[in-house]
Tab-separated table of C-alpha atoms in Angstrom:
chain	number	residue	atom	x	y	z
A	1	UNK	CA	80.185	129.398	106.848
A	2	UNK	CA	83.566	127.792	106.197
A	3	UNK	CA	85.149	128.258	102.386
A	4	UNK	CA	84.064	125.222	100.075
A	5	UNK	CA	85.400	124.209	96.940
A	6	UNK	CA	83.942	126.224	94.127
A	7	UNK	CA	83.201	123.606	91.507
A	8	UNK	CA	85.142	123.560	88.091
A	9	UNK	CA	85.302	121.014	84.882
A	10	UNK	CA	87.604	118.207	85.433
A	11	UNK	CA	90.991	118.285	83.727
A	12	UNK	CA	92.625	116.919	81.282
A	13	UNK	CA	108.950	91.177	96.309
A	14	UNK	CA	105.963	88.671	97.187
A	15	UNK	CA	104.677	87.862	100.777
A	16	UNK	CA	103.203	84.517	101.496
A	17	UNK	CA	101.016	85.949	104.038
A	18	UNK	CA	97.226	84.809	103.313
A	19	UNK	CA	95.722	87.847	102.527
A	20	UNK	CA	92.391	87.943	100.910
A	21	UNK	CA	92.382	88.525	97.084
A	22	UNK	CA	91.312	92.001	96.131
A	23	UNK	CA	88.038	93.066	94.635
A	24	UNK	CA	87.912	93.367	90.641
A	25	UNK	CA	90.084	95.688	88.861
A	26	UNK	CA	88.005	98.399	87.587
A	27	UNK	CA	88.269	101.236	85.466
A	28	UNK	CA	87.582	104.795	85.862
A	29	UNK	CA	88.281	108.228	87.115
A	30	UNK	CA	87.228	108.457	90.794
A	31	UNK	CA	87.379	112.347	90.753
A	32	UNK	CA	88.728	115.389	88.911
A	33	UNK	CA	92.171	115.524	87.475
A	34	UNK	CA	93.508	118.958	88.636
A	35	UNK	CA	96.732	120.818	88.369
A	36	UNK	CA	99.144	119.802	92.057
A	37	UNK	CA	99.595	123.826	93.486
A	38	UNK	CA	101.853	125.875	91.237
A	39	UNK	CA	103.521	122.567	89.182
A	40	UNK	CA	102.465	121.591	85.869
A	41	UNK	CA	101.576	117.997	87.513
A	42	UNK	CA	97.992	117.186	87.044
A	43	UNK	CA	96.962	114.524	89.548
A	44	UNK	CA	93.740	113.049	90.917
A	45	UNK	CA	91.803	114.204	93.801
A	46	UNK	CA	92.356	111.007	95.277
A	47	UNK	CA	96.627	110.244	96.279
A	48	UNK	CA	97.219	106.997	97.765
A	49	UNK	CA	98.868	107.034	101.187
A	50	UNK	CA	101.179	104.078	101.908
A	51	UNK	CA	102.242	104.151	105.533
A	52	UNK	CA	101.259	101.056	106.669
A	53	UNK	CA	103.005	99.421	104.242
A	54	UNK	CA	105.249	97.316	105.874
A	55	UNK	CA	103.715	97.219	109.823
A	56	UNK	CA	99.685	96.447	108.765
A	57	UNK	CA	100.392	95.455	105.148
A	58	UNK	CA	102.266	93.006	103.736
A	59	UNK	CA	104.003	93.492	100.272
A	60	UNK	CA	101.487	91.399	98.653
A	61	UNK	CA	98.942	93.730	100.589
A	62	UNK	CA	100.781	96.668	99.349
A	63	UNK	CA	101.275	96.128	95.665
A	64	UNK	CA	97.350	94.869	95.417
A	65	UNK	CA	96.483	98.048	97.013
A	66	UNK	CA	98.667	100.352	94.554
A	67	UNK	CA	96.738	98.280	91.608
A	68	UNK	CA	93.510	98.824	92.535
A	69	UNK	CA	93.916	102.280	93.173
A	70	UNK	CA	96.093	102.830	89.785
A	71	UNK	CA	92.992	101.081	88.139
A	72	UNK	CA	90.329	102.924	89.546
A	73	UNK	CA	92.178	106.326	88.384
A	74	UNK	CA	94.110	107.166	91.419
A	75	UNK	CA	97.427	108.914	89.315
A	76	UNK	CA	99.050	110.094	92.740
A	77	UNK	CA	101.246	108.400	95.289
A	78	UNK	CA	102.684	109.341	98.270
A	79	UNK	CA	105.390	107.474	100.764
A	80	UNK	CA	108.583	109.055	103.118
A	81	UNK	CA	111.624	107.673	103.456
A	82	UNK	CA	110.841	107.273	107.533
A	83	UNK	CA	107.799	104.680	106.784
A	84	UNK	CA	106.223	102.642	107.809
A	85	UNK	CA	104.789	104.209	111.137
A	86	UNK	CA	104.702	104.537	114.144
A	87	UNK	CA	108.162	103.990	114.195
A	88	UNK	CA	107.785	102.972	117.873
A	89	UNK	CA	106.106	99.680	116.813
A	90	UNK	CA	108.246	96.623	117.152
A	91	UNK	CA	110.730	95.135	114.671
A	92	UNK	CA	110.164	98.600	112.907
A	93	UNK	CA	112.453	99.081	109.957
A	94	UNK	CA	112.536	102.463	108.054
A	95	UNK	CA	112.514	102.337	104.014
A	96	UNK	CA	110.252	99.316	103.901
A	97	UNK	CA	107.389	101.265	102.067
A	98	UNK	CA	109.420	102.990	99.785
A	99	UNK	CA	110.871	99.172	98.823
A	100	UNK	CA	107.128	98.077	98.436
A	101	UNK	CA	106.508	100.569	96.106
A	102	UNK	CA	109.725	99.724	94.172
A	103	UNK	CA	109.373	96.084	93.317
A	104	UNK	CA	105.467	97.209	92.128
A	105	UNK	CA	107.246	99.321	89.532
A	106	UNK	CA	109.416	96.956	88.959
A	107	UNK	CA	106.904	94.536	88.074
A	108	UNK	CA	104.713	97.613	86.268
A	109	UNK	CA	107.423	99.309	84.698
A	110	UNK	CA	104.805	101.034	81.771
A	111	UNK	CA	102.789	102.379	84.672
A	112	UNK	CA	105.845	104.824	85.847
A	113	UNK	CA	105.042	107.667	83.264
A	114	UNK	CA	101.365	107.418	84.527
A	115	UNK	CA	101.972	107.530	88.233
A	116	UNK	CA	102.783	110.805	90.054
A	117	UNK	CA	104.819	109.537	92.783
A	118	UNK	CA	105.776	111.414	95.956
A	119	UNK	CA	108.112	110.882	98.871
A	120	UNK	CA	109.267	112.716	101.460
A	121	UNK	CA	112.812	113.536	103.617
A	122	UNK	CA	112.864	113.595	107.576
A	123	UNK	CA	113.333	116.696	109.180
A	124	UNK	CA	115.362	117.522	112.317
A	125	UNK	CA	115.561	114.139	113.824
A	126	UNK	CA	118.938	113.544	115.625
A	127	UNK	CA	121.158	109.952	115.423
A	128	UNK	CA	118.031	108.269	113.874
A	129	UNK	CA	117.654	104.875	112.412
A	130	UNK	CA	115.706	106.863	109.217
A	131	UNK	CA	119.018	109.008	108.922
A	132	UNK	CA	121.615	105.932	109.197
A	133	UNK	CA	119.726	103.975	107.016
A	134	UNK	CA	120.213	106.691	103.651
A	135	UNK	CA	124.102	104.809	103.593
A	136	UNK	CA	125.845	102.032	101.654
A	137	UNK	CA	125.518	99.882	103.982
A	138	UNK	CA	123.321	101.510	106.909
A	139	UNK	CA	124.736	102.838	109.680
A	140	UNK	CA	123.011	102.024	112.647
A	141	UNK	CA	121.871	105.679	112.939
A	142	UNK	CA	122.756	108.752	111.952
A	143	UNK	CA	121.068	112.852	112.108
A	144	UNK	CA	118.028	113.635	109.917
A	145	UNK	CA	118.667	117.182	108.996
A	146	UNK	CA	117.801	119.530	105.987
A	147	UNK	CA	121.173	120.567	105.069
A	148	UNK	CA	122.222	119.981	101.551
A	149	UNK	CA	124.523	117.131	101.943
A	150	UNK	CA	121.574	115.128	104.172
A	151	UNK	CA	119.401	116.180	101.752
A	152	UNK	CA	121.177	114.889	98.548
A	153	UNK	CA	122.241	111.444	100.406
A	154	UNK	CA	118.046	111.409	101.281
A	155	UNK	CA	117.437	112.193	98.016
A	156	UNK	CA	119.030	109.297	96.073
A	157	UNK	CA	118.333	106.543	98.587
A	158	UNK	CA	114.873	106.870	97.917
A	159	UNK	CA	115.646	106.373	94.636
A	160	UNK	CA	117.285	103.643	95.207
A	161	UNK	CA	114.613	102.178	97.580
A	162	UNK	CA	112.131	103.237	95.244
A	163	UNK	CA	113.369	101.667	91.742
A	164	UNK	CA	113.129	105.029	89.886
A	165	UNK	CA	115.299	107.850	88.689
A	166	UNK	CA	113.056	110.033	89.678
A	167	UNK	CA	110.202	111.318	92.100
A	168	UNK	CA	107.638	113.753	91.045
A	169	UNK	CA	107.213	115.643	94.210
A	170	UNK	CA	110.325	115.869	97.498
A	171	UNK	CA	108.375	117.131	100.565
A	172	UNK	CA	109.970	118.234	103.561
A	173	UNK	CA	108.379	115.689	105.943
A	174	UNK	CA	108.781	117.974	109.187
A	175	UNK	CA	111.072	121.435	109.632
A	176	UNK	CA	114.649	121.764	110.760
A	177	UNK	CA	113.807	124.775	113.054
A	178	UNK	CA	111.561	124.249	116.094
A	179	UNK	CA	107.987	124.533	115.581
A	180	UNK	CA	104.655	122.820	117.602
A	181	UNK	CA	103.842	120.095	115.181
A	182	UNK	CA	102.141	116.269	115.464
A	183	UNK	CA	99.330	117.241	118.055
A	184	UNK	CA	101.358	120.374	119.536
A	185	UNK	CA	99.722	123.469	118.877
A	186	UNK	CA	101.529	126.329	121.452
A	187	UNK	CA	104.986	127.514	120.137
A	188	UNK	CA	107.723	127.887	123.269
A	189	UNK	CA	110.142	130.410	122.211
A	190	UNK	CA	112.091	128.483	124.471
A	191	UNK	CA	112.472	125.334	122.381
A	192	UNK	CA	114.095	127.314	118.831
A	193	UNK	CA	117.416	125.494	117.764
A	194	UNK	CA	119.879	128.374	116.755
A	195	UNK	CA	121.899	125.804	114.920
A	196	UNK	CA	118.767	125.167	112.502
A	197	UNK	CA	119.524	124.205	108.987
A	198	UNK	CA	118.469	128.339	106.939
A	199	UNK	CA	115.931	127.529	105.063
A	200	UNK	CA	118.390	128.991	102.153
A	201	UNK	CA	120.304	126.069	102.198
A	202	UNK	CA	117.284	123.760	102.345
A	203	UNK	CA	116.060	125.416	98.755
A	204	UNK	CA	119.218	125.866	97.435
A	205	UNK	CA	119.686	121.912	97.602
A	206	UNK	CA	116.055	121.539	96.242
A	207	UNK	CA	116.990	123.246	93.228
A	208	UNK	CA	120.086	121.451	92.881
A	209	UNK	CA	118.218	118.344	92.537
A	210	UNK	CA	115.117	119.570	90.453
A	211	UNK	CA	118.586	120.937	88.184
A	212	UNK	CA	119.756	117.188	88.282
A	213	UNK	CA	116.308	115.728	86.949
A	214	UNK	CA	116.041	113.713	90.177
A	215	UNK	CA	113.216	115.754	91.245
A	216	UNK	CA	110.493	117.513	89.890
A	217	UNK	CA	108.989	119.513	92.444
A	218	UNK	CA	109.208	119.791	95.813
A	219	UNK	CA	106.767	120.771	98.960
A	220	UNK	CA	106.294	121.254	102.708
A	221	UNK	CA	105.030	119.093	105.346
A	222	UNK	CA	103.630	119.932	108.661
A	223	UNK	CA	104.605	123.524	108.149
A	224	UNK	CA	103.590	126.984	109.666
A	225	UNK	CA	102.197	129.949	108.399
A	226	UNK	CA	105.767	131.901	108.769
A	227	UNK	CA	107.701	128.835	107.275
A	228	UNK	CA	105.397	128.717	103.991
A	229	UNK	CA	105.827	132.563	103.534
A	230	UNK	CA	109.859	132.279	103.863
A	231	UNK	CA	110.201	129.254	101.686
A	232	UNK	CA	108.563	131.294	98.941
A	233	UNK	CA	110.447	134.369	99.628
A	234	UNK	CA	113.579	132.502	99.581
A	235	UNK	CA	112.723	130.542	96.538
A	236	UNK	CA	112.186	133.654	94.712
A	237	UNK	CA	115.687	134.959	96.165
A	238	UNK	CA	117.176	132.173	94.786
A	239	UNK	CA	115.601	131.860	91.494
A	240	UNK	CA	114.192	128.503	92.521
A	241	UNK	CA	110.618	127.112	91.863
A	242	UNK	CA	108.459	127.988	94.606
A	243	UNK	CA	106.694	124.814	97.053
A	244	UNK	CA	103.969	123.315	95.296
A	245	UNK	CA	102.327	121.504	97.815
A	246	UNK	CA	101.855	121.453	101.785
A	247	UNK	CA	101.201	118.218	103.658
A	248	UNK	CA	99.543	119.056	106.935
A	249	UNK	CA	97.029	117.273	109.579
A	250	UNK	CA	93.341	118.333	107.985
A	251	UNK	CA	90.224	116.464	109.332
A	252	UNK	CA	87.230	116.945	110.638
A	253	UNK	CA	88.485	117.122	114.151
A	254	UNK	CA	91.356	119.588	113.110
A	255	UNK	CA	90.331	122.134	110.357
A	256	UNK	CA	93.089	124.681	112.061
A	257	UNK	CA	94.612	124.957	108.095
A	258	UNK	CA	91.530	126.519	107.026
A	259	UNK	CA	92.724	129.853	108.779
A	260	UNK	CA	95.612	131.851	107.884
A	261	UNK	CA	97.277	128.826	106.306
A	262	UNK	CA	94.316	128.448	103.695
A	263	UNK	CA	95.021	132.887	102.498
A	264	UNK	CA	98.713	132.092	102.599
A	265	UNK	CA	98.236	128.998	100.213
A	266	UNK	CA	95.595	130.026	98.173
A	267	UNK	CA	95.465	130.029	94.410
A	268	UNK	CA	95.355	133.616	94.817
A	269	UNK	CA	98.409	134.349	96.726
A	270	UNK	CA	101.173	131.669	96.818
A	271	UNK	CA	99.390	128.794	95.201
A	272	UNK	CA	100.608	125.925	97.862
A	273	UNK	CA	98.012	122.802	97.471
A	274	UNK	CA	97.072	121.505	100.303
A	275	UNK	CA	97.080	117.654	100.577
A	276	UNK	CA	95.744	116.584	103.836
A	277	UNK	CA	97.409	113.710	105.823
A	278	UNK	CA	94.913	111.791	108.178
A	279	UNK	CA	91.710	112.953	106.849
A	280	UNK	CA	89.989	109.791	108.833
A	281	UNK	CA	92.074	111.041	112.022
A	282	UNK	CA	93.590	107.841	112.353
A	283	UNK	CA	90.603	105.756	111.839
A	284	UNK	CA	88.809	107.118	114.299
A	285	UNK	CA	86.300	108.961	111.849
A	286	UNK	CA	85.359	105.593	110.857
A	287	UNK	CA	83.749	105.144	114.063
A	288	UNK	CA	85.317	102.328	114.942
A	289	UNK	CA	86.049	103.382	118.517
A	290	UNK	CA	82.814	104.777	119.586
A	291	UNK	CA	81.085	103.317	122.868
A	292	UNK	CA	84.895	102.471	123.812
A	293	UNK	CA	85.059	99.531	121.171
A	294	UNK	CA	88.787	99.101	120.980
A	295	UNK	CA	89.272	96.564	117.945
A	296	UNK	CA	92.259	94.659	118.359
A	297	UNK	CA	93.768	94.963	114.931
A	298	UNK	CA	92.871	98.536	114.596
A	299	UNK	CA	96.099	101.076	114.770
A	300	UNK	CA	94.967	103.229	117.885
A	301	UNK	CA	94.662	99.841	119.613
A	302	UNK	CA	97.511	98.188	118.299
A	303	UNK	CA	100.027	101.150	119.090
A	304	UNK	CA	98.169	103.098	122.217
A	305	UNK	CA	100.682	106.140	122.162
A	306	UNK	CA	99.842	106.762	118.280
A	307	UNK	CA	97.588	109.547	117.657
A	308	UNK	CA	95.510	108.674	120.696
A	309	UNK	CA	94.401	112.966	120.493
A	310	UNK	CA	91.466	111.848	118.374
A	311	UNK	CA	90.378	109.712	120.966
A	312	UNK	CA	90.162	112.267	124.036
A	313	UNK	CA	86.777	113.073	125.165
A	314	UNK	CA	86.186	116.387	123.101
A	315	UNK	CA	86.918	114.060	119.895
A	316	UNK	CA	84.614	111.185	121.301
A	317	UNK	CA	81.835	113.770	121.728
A	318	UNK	CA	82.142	115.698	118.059
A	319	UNK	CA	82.765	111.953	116.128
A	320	UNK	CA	79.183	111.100	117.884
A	321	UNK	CA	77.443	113.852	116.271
A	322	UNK	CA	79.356	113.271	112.832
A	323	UNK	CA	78.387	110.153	113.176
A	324	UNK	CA	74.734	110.877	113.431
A	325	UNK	CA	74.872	113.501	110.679
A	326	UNK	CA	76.367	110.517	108.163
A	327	UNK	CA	73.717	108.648	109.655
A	328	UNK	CA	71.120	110.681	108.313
A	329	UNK	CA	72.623	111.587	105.208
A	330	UNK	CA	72.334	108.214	104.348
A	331	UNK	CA	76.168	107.155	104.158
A	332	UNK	CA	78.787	105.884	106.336
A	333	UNK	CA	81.172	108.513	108.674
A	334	UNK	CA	84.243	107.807	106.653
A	335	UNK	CA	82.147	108.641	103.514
A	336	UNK	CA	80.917	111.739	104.695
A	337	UNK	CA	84.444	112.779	106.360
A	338	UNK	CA	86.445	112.083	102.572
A	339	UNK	CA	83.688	113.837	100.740
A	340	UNK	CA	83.848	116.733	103.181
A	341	UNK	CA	87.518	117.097	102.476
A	342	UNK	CA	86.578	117.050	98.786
A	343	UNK	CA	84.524	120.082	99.203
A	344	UNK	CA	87.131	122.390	100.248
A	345	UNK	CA	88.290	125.079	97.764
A	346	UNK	CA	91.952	124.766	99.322
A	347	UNK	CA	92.352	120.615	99.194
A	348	UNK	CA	93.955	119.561	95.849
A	349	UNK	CA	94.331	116.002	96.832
A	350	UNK	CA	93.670	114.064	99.837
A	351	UNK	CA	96.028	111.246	101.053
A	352	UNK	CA	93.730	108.153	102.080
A	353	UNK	CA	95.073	105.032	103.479
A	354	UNK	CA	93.324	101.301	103.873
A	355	UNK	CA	94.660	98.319	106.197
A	356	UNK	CA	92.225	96.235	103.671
A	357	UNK	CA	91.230	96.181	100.612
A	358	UNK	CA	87.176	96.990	101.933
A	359	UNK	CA	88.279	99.844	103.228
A	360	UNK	CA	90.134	101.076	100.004
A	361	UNK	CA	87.105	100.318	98.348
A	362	UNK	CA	85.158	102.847	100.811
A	363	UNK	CA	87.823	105.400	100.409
A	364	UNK	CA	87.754	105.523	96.498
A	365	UNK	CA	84.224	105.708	96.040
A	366	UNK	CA	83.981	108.494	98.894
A	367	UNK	CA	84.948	110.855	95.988
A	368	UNK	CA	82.814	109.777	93.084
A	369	UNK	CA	79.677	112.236	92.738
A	370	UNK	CA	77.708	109.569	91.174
A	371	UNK	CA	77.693	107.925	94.325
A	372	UNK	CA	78.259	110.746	96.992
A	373	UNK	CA	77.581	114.095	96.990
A	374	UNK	CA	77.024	116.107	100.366
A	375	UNK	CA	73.948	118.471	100.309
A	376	UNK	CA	73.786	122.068	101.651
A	377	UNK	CA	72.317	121.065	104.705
A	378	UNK	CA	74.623	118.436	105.595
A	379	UNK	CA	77.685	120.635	105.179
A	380	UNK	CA	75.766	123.087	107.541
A	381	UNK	CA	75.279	120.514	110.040
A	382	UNK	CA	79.111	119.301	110.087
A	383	UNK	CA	79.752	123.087	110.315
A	384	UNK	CA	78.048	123.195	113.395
A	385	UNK	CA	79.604	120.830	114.564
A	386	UNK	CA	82.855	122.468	114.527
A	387	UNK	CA	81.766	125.622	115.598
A	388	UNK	CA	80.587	124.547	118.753
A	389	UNK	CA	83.898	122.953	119.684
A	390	UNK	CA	86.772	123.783	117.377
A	391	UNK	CA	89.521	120.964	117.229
A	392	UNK	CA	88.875	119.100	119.691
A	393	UNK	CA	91.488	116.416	119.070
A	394	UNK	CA	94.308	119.509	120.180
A	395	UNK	CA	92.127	119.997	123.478
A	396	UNK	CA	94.982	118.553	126.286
């Protein structure tokens, strides 16, 4: 049977669009507090992912979303300097979620020692609005790279963007080098850069900016086993603190993590929390596109070369059965795919994200055990699943 979490105590700008006003505040803890990989960050098992911001949500969207999270106990935060996505959508502008979340701290400037907010820097991405757009004034493009100058220029336009002098956690959004990532899952020698950015550099820059207060930690995103192992080796070369966190797909329809990845970044070896990105694979674990329903403000509709791989046939045919196993477990498929996530020993905080406030709502409460808590037999079942037909979202 796959590795489950082994339980322990808890721990210590306006739009006028019309959007519908958001449920009551409430108050409460909507999970464990637990320590973020090898920081001294506690954070909650729920973090807040904000990439619609700006495409699907409004700023008056956004900021009631970041409230009712913050009030329902959601401490953790997480944005890039690249967002909103898909970048491919029209009239896209990079930055605009990081802004979001800056004028909602501007207007809840008390709630900034409370909030554990986390951003990320594009990888190799060359002459890219993302990259121009770290100047005074933009540039209509310039190279995303993890070299220390891009990195420091990165750095302090999120800052900027984000209204803070500070961000609790700098992830690595994607690597410099060449590695299958975003759906890709077969590496082709042929494809490594031999100009790539050493991963020396990378760190050394890291800990220059930890050393200037304007981070606090830092982790990985969409990483390999190889890179996690020589960003800790090199951070112990160098004297710097080792990655606290990795950001990686993680979902019922792609559990590849929970191999080698999961020994590398256990507690027991290199600590490295995993915080899973997509854990509704793109909405389609809501089951929102089963019998072919296509709903037209859904994302995989809306922008039909995004993430389609969790609409192939071998997804189709495993979200059916999870489907039918939430069915009988008495709660909805997004439920049971968030609480699922919950139950892994290796997941220290999964990323959601809501287009609407009901679906926030869903999300939040996914995690409290008063309300949901997966039996034996339905994590057997979901197993199953899987084993039948591993990943089926990375079949071509």
């Amino acid at each position: 049977r796959a590795s489950r979490r082994p339980r322990t105590p808890a721990r210590a700008s306006s739009s006028d669009d019309a959007s519908p006003p958001p449920p009551p505040a409430r108050k409460g803890n909507p999970g464990e507090l637990r320590l973020l990989g090898d920081s001294d960050l506690m954070i909650s098992e729920i973090c807040l992912g904000t990439m619609t911001f700006g495409k699907q949500n409004t700023e008056r969207d956004a900021h009631a979303q970041l409230s009712y999270a913050v009030d329902a106990g959601v401490n953790f935060i997480d944005t890039a300097e690249m967002y909103p996505v898909p970048s491919s959508a029209p009239g896209w502008k990079p930055g605009v979620t990081e802004e979001y979340i800056g004028t909602w701290l501007a207007k809840n400037p008390t709630l900034r020692k409370d909030v554990i907010l986390a951003t990320k820097v594009s990888g190799f991405n060359p002459q890219s609005e993302t990259g121009g757009n770290r100047y005074v004034p933009p540039k209509p493009k310039a190279d995303c790279r993890l070299d220390r100058e891009s990195i420091h220029l990165a750095c302090d336009a999120s800052l900027r963007r984000l209204q803070t002098d500070y961000v609790d956690l700098y992830q690595l959004h994607w690597p410099d080098r060449y590695c299958p990532a975003f759906g890709n899952n077969v590496y082709d020698a042929s494809k490594e850069r031999p100009d790539s950015v050493p991963i020396e550099e990378t760190v050394a820059a890291l800990g220059e900016l930890i050393a200037a207060g304007k981070i606090k930690h830092y982790g990985l995103s969409n990483e390999t086993t190889f890179g996690v192992c020589e960003f800790v080796r090199v951070a112990d070369k160098l004297g710097v603190q080792r990655p606290a966190t990795i950001q990686n797909s993680f979902c019922l329809l792609h559990r590849s993590f929970e191999t080698e990845l999961a020994e590398a970044c256990a507690p027991s070896n290199f600590n490295v929390g995993l915080l899973p990105w997509t854990p509704l694979a793109g909405g389609a674990l809501s089951g929102k596109y089963l019998k072919g329903a296509r709903p037209a403000d859904a994302r995989l509709t809306k922008y039909s070369k995004f993430m389609q791989r969790y609409l192939n046939a071998p997804s189709v045919e495993a979200t059916e059965k999870y489907a039918a196993i939430a069915e009988k477990a008495g709660v909805s498929l997004a439920t049971l795919a968030l609480a699922w996530c919950k139950t892994r020993f290796y997941v220290t905080s999964t990323i959601i994200g809501a287009t609407n406030m009901k679906q926030l709502e869903e999300d939040i409460d996914a995690f409290d055990e008063t309300k949901v808590k997966l039996s034996e037999e339905t994590l057997e079942a979901i197993d199953a699943v899987h084993f039948a037909r591993r990943d089926p979202c990375m079949i071509p």
